[in-house]
Structure formats: structure tokens, C-alpha cells
Short mmCIF file of C-alpha atoms in Angstrom, two decimals:
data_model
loop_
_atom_site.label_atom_id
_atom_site.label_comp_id
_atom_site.label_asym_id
_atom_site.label_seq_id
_atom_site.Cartn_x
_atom_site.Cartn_y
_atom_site.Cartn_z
CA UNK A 739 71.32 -78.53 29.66
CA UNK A 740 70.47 -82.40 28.97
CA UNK A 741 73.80 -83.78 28.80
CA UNK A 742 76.78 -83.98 31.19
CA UNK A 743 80.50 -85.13 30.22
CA UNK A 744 82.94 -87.19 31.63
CA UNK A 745 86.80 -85.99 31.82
CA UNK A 746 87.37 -87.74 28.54
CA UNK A 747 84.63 -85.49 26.93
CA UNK A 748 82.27 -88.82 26.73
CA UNK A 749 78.61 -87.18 26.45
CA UNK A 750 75.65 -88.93 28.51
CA UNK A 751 71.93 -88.01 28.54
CA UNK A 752 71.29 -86.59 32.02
CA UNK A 753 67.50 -88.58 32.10
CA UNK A 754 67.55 -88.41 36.43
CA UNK A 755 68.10 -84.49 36.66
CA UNK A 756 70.78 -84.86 39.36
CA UNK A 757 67.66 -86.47 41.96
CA UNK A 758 65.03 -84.76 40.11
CA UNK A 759 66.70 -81.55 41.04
CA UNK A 760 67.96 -79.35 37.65
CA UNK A 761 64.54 -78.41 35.91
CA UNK A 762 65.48 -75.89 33.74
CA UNK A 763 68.92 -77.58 32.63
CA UNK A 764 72.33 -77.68 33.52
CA UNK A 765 73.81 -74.48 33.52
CA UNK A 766 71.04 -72.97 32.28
CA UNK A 767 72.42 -69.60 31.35
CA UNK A 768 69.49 -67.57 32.68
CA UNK A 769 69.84 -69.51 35.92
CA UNK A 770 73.96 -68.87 36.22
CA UNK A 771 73.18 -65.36 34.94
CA UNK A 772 71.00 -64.71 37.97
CA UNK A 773 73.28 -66.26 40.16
CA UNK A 774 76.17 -64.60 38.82
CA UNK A 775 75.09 -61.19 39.03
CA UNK A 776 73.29 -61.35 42.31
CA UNK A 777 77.17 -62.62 43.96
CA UNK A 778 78.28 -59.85 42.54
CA UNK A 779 76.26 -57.53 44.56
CA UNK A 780 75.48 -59.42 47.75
CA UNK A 781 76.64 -63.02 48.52
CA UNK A 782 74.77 -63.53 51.97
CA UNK A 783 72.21 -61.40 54.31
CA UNK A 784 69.99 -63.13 56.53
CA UNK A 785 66.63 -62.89 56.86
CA UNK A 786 67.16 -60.54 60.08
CA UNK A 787 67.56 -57.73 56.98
CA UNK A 788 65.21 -57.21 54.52
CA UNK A 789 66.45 -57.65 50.87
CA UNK A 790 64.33 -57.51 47.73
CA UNK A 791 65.38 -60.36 46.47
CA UNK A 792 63.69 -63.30 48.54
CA UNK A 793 60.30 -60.67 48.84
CA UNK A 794 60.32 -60.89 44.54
CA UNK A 795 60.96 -64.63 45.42
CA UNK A 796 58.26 -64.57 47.46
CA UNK A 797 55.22 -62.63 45.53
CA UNK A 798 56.36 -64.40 42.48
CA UNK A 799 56.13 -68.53 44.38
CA UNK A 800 52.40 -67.11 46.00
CA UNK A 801 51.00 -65.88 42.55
CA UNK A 802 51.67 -69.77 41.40
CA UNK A 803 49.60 -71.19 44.20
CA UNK A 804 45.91 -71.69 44.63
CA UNK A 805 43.30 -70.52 46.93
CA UNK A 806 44.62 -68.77 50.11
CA UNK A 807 48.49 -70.61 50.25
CA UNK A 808 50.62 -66.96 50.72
CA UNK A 809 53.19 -66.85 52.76
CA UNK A 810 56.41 -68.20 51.71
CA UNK A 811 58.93 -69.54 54.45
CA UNK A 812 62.05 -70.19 52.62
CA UNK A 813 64.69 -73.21 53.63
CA UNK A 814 67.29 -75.10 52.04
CA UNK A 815 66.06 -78.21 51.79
CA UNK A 816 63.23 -80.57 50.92
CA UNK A 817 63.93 -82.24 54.42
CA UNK A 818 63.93 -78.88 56.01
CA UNK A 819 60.87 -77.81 54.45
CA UNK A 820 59.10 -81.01 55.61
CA UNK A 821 60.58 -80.47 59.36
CA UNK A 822 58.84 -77.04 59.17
CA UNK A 823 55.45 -78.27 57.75
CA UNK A 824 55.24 -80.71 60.31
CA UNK A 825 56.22 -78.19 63.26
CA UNK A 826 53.69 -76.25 61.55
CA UNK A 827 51.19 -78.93 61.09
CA UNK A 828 51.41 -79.86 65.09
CA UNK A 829 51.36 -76.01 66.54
CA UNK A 830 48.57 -75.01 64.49
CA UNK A 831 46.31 -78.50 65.14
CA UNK A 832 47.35 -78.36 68.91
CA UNK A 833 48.17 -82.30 67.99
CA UNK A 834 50.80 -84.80 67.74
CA UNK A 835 49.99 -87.78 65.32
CA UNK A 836 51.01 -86.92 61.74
CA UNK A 837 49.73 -89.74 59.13
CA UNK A 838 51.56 -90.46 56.03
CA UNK A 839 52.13 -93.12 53.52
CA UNK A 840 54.10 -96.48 53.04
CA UNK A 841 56.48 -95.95 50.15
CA UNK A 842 56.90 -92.63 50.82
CA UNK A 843 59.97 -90.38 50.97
CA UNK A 844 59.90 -87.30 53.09
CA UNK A 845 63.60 -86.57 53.71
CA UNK A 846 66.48 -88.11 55.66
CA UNK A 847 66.79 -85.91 58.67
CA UNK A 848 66.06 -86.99 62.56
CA UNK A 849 62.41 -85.96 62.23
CA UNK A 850 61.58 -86.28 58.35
CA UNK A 851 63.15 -90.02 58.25
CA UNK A 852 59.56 -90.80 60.53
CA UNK A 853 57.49 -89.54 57.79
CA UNK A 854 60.02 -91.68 55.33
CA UNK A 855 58.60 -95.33 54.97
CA UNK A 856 60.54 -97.32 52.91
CA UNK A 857 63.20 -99.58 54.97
CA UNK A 858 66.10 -98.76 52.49
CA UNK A 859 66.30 -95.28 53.89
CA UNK A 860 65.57 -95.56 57.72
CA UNK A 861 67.52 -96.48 61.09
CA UNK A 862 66.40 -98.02 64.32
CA UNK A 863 65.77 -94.41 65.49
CA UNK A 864 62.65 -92.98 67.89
CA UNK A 865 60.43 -91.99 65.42
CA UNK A 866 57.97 -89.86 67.40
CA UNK A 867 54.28 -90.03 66.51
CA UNK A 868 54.20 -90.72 63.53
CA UNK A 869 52.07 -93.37 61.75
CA UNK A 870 51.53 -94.98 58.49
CA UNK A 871 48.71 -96.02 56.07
CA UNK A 872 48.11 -98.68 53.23
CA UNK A 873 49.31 -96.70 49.78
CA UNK A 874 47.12 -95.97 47.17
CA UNK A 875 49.24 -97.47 44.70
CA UNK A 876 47.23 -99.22 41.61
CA UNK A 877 49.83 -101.36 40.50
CA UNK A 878 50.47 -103.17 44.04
CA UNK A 879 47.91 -101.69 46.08
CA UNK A 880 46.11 -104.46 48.26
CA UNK A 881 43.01 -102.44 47.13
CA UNK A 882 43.65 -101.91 43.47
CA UNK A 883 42.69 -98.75 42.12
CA UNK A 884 39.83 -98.41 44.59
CA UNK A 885 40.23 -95.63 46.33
CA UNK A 886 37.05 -95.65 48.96
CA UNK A 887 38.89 -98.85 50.23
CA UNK A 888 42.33 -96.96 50.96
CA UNK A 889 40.90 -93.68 52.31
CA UNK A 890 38.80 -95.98 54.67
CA UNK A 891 41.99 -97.25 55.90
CA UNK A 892 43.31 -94.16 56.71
CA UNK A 893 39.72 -93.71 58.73
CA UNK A 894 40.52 -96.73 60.91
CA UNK A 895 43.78 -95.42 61.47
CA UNK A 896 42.18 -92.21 63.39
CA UNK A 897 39.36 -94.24 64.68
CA UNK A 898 41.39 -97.32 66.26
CA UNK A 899 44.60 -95.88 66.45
CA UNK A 900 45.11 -92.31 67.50
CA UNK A 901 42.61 -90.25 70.35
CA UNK A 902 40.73 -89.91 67.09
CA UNK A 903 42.34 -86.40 66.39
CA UNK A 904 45.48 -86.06 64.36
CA UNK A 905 48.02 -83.20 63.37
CA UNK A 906 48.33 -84.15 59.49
CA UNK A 907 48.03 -85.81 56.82
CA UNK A 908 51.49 -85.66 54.19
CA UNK A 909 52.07 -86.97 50.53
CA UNK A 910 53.78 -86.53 47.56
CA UNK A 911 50.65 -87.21 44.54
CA UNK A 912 53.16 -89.45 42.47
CA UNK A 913 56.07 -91.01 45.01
CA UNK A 914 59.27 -90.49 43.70
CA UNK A 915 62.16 -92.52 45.52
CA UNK A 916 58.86 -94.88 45.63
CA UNK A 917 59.27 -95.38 41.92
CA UNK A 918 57.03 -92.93 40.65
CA UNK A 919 53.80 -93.88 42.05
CA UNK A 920 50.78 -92.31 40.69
CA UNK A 921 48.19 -92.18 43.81
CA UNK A 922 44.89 -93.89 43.01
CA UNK A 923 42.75 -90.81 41.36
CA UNK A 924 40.31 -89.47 43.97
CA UNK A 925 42.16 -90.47 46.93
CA UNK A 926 43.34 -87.29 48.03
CA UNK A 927 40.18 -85.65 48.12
CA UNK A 928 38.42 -88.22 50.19
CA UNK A 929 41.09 -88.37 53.02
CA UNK A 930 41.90 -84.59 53.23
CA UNK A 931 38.09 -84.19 54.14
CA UNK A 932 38.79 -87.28 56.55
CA UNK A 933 41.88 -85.73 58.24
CA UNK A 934 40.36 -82.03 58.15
CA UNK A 935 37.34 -83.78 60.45
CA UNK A 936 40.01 -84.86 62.98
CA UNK A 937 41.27 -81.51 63.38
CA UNK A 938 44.43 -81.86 61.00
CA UNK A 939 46.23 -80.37 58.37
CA UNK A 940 46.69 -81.82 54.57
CA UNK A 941 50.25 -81.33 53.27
CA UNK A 942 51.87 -81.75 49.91
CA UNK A 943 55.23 -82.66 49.19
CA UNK A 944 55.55 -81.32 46.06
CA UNK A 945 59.45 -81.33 46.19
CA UNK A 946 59.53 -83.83 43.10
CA UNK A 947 56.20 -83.11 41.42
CA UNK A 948 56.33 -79.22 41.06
CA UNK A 949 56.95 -76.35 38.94
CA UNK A 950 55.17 -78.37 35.62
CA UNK A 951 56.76 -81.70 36.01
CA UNK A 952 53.45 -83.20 35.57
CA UNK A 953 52.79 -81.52 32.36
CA UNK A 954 49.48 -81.93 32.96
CA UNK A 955 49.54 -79.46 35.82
CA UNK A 956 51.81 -77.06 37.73
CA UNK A 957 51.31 -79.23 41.38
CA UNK A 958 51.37 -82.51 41.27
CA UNK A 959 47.85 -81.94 44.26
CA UNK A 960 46.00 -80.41 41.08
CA UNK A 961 45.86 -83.92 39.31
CA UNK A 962 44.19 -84.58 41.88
CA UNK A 963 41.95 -81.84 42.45
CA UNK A 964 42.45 -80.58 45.66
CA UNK A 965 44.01 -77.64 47.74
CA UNK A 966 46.22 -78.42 50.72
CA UNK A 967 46.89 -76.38 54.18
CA UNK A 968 50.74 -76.61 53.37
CA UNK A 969 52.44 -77.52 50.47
CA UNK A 970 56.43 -77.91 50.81
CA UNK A 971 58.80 -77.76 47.75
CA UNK A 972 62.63 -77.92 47.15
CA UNK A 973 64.48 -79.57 44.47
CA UNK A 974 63.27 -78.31 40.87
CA UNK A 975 62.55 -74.61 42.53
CA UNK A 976 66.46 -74.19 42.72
CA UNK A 977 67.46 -75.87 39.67
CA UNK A 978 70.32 -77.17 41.89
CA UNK A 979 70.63 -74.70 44.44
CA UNK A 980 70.44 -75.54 47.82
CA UNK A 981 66.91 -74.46 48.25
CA UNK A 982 63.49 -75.10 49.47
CA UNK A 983 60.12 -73.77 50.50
CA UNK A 984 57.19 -74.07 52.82
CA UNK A 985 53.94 -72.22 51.23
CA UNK A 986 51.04 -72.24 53.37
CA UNK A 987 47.92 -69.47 54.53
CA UNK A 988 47.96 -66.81 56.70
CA UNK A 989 45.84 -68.29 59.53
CA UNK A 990 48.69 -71.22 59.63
CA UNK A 991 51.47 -69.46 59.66
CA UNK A 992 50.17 -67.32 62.68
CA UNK A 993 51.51 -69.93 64.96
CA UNK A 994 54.79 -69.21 64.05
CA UNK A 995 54.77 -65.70 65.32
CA UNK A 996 54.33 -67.00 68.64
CA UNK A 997 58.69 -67.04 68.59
CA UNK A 998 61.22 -66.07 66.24
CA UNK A 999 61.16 -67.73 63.18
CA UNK A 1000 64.51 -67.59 61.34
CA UNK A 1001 66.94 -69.64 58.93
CA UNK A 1002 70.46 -68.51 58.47
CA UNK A 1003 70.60 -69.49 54.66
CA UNK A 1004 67.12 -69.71 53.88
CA UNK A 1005 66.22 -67.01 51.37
CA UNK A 1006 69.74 -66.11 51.09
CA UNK A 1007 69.93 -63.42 47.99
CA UNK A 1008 71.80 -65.32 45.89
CA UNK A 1009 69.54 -68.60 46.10
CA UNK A 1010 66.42 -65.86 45.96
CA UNK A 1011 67.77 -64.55 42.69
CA UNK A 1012 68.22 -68.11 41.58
CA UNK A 1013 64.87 -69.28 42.12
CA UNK A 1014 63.23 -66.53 40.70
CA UNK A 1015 65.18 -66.89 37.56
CA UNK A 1016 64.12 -70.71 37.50
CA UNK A 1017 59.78 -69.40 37.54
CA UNK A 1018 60.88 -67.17 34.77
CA UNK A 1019 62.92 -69.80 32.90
CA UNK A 1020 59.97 -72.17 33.38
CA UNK A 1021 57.38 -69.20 31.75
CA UNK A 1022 59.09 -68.00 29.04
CA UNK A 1023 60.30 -71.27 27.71
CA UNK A 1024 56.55 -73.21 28.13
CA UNK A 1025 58.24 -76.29 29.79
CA UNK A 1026 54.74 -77.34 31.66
CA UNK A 1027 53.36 -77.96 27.90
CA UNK A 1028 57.02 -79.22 27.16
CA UNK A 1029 56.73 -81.80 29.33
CA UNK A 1030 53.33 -82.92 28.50
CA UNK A 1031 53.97 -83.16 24.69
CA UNK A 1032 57.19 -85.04 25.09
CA UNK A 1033 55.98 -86.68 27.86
CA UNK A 1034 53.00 -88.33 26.01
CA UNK A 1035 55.58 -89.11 23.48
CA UNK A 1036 57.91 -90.47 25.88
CA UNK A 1037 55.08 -92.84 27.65
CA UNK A 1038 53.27 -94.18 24.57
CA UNK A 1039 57.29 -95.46 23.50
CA UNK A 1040 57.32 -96.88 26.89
CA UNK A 1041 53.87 -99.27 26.42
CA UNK A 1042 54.61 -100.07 23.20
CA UNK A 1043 58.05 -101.41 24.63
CA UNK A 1044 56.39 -103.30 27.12
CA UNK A 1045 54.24 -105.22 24.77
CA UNK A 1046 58.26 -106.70 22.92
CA UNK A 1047 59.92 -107.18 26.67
CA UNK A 1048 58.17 -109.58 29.07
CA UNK A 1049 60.24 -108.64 31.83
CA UNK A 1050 58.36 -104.60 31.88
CA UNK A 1051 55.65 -105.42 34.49
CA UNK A 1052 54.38 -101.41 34.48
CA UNK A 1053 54.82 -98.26 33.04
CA UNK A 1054 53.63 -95.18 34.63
CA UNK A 1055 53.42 -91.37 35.70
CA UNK A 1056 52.72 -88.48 33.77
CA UNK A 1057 54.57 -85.14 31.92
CA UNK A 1058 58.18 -86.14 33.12
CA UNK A 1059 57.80 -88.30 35.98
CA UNK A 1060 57.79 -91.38 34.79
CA UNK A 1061 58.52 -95.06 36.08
CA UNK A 1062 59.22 -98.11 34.46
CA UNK A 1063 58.92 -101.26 36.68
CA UNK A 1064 60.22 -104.54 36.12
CA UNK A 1065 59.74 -107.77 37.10
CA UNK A 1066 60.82 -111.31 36.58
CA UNK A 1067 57.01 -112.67 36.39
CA UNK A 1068 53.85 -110.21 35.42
CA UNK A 1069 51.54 -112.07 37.00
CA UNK A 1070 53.15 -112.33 40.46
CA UNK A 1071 54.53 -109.22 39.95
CA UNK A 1072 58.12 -110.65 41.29
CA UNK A 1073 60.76 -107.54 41.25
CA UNK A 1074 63.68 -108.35 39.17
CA UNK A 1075 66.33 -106.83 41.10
CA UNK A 1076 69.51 -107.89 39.27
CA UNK A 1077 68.41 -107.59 35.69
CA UNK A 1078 67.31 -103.71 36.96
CA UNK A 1079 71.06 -103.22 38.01
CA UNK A 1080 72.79 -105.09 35.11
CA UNK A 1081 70.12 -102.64 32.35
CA UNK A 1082 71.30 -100.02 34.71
CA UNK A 1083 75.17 -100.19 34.16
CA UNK A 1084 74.29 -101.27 30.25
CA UNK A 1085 72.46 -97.67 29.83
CA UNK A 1086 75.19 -96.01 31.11
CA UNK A 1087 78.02 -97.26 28.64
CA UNK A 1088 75.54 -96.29 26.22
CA UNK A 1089 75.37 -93.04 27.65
CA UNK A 1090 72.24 -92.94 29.31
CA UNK A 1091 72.09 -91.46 33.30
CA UNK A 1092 68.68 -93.15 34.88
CA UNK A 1093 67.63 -93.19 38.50
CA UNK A 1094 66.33 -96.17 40.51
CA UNK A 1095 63.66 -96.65 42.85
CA UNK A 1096 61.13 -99.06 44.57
CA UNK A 1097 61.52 -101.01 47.80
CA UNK A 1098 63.47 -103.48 45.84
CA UNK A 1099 65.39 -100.95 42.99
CA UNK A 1100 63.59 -102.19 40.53
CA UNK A 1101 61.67 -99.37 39.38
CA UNK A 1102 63.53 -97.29 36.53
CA UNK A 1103 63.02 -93.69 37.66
CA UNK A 1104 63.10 -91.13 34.88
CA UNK A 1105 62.95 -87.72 35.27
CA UNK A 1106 65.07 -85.72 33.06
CA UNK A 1107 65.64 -81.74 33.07
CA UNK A 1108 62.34 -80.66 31.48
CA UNK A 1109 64.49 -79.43 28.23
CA UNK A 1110 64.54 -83.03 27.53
CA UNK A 1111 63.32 -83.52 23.77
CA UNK A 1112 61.45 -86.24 22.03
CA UNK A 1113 64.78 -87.27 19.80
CA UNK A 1114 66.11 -87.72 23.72
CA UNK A 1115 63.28 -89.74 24.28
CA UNK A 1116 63.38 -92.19 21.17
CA UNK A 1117 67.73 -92.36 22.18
CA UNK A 1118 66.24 -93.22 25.62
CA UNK A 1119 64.02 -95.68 24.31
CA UNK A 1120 65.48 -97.36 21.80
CA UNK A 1121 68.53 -97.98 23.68
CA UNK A 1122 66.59 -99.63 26.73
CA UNK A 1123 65.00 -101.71 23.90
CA UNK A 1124 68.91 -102.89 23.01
CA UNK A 1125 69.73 -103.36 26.13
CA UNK A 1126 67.32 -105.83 26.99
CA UNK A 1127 67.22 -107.53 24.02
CA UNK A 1128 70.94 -108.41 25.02
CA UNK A 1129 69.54 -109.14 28.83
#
């Protein structure tokens, strides 16, 4: 579930989820049930044949999603699912320019890396068109928490640089390999009305923030209050399966009838049976309100930590997305680098898995399979409050 073990039987708290990636818990034994008996049955049909396992899949992904967002493409990846928004994005708007933001993390393929804007991940490769804006980030946004100022920026963008029409608009609502940025509240709202004016669509990566993560809410776009033309998942929906989705309306998907739209593994019946376990998992065993309780529990630890340890410049996120940032100086916000890997390596003698993110890898990225418990939390906790005490 929680924990993993080393080949000497050593037990660690899993607090990164493989990457965000095993929601309902290792080896969850609904999950490997699923799996089990679908492999048993059928390993592999395309999509060329009809099987009832990816159109259960299907209804059962829609009937989670607001307003008109019903058909379900499935994929295997969160990269792949981003490639096909995009595709999607550009056919539909009869455009080219796609907007997204810096510190974000879109994937690592040819096309997705564009979207990607954080140096650590990206090569000197032609990124097509493919520009991006100031982030809304309230910690070390140039613009604080205002965001008017931010979504104006993505205004100039169109006005000054683009034919004033774009394809899309793309973001995740809290950045993940960013460090767990929380967008500035209201920002979404004010630039999907901006980038639906210039003729594009508004896409959420909700490959990190979905299925309940939040706690607060099932998609991380609902925090923020607003429906999208596309939202793309992966990650969580698979609890570790290679999996992924693209959920978007009728009207947008249209385009893709045009030719034949088809993924060899995508929707496979195994990975169909899989992810329909995962919903079910998530249902029956309450994990959104899981994830809120422990996850208020988790964060109010957190702040009261950063009042004893100077060198905790921010803590953040909601549910169980959570970052802890730290920094060498609070108020000039310097990113302390080496302490981050040094507290990194301590954690994990003392048995503790975390991830790492930021430009600079100083942001401490937990996410933890969403069976995580508040006596997890305190071990969490109280052990990064040893740690640096011995810094």
C-alpha cells in the first residue's frame, strides 16, 4: 500500500507514489484482482474490436466529468495524452500557437517537451509554435498573488505576439515537477475567457492533480472553478499501469473523425479493467475526503515546522499535493540546493521516499498513495524535523 521494502526487508514510507503515479496503493488488491482476472480472459485486443471493458472504462471516466467533457480517447501516457490534446487543440481551432506556462511539465516526448518549460527537462530541439507566459505562482510570481496582472500577460502574448488567434491554452492547476505550485486563485477563469476570444481551446493537465488528490475536489480545474475544452489525465487513473486519457466534448472530438484514430495499447482490456477498478477503489474507500482530512493534518504539521526551521521558505498545496520549499535566506528567497539533497538522502536512511522538484530541486515534493494516514504524516514530519535539526 504505503510502504515498499528493500531486499533486506528494510520498510520505507512510499510519500512520492512512484511519480505521483500509485493512488490507490501498492498492490492494491482490488487493483491486482482486476488485473489478474481480466489476463486471464483477454491479455490484448485493440481498439479495431470492440471489448466491454474500455466502453465500462469509458461511461464510468465521463460520469466523473463536468458539463459536456464525454468522449474518452484512451492512451498510455500522460505525454501521449498531451500530444493528442494538442493535435486536438490545433485541428479543431484551425490554429497553430498553443500557450502554456513557465514551470510547467507537460511530458518528455518530441512535441510535449515544447509545452515543458523548465530547462532541467528540455534539449536544443525545434520546438514548434509553442509559447510561454509569466506563471501565476504566489510565492515567486513577479506579480504576487495578483492574478489580473498575470492573465494580462497572457493578453499581450496574443496581442503582440501571435496573429492574435491561438490554438490553446494548457496547465496543470497546481505544477507538479514545478514543485507543487498552487496557481494564483482566479487565474484560470480570467485567461480561459481570454484564450476562448482568440479562437482557442483551454486544456487541463490533470495527470498529477486528479481522481481526489486535491481533497478538496475531484479535478484539480474545480479549485479553480472552471470547465475546460480538454482535460488530459494519466498517472493516478492507472495506479501504475501504463495508462492515460484524453476527455473532451463531442463537437471537439469531431475533428478526429476526419481519419482513423487508433492506439495499439490504448484501452487495452487489461489496463481498461485496471482503471476501472482504480474509480471504484477511489469510491468505496472515500479517499477524496481521505486526503483532505489527512491532508489538513499533514499541512498544518508542515507550518508549524516552518515557524522552528529558518531554512523552510514555503509550504504549500492542498489534499495530497503538497510542497515544501526551502531556501537558504526567506527574504531573498535563495534556493538551498545542497541542504535539499543532503535532507533528501537523511529521509531516506530513516525510511522516508520523497520526491524533488523546482527549477533548482529544492522543492520537497510530497505526494504519497492517498492511503497515506495521519500517523504517516506525524513519522513524515517529525523525522524531517530531526533531520534538520542535525542539518
Amino acid at each position: 500500500m504505503q510502504y515498499l521494502f528493500d531486499e533486506n526487508g528494510k520498510r520505507y514510507l512510499d510519500a512520492f507514489a512512484g511519480i505521483v503515479t500509485v493512488s490507490c496503493g501498492h498492490c492494491h488488491p482490488d487493483v491486482l484482482n482486476a488485473i489478474i482476472e481480466q489476463s486471464k480472459l483477454l491479455q490484448h485486443a485493440t481498439t479495431i474490436y470492440l471489448h466491454h471493458a474500455i466502453a465500462d472504462f469509458a461511461e464510468a471516466l465521463a460520469s466523473k466529468m463536468p458539463g459536456n467533457l464525454k468522449v474518452v480517447y484512451f492512451v498510455n501516457s500522460g505525454s501521449e495524452a498531451n500530444e493528442l490534446a494538442m493535435l486536438m487543440a490545433r485541428l479543431y481551432s484551425g490554429n497553430l500557437g498553443m500557450i502554456s506556462l513557465r514551470n510547467a511539465y507537460h511530458g518528455g516526448s518530441s512535441s510535449t517537451i515544447g509545452l515543458t518549460a523548465l530547462k532541467t527537462w528540455k534539449y536544443p530541439i525545434p520546438e514548434g509554435e509553442i509559447h510561454h507566459v509569466v506563471n501565476p505562482d504566489p510565492y515567486r510570481g513577479v506579480f504576487g498573488s495578483d492574478a489580473k496582472l498575470y492573465a494580462k500577460d497572457v493578453q499581450d502574448h496574443i496581442d503582440y505576439g501571435s496573429s492574435g488567434n491561438v490554438a490553446g491554452f494548457i496547465a496543470e492547476t497546481i505544477q507538479g515537477v514545478g514543485g507543487a505550485v498552487e496557481l494564483t486563485p482566479g487565474y484560470l477563469k480570467l485567461v480561459y475567457d481570454i484564450v476562448r476570444k482568440a479562437g482557442g481551446v483551454c486544456i487541463a493537465d490533470e495527470v498529477q492533480t486528479g481522481f481526489g488528490r486535491t481533497g478538496s475536489h475531484y479535478w484539480g480545474f474545480e479549485t479553480q472553478g472552471v470547465i475546460p475544452d480538454i482535460v488530459t489525465m494519466a498517472k493516478g487513473i492507472g495506479n501504475g499501469l501504463p495508462l492515460g486519457a484524453v476527455v473532451t466534448t463531442p463537437e471537439i472530438a469531431s475533428v478526429l473523425a476526419q481519419k482513423i484514430q487508433f492506439n495499439t495499447f490504448g484501452g487495452n482490456p487489461v489496463c481498461s479493467a485496471g482503471g476501472l477498478a482504480v474509480l471504484r477503489v477511489l469510491d468505496k474507500e472515500k479517499r477524496q475526503a481521505h486526503c483532505n482530512d489527512v491532508g489538513s493534518h499533514l499541512l498544518e504539521r508542515l507550518r508549524a515546522l516552518q515557524q522552528r526551521h529558518e531554512i523552510i521558505g514555503d509550504v504549500r498545496g492542498r489534499g495530497l499535493m503538497v510542497g515544501v520549499e526551502l531556501v537558504t535566506d526567506r527574504k531573498e528567497k535563495t534556493p538551498a540546493k545542497e541542504e535539499t539533497s543532503v535532507l533528501f538522502e537523511k529521509l531516506r536512511e530513516l525510511g522516508i521516499l520523497l520526491g524533488k522538484g523546482g527549477l533548482h530541486g529544492n522543492v520537497f515534493r510530497i505526494k504519497p498513495p492517498m492511503c497515506f494516514t495521519k500517523d504517516d504524516a506525524d513519522f513524515l514530519v517529525d523525522s524531517l524535523d530531526y533531520a534538520m535539526s542535525k542539518l
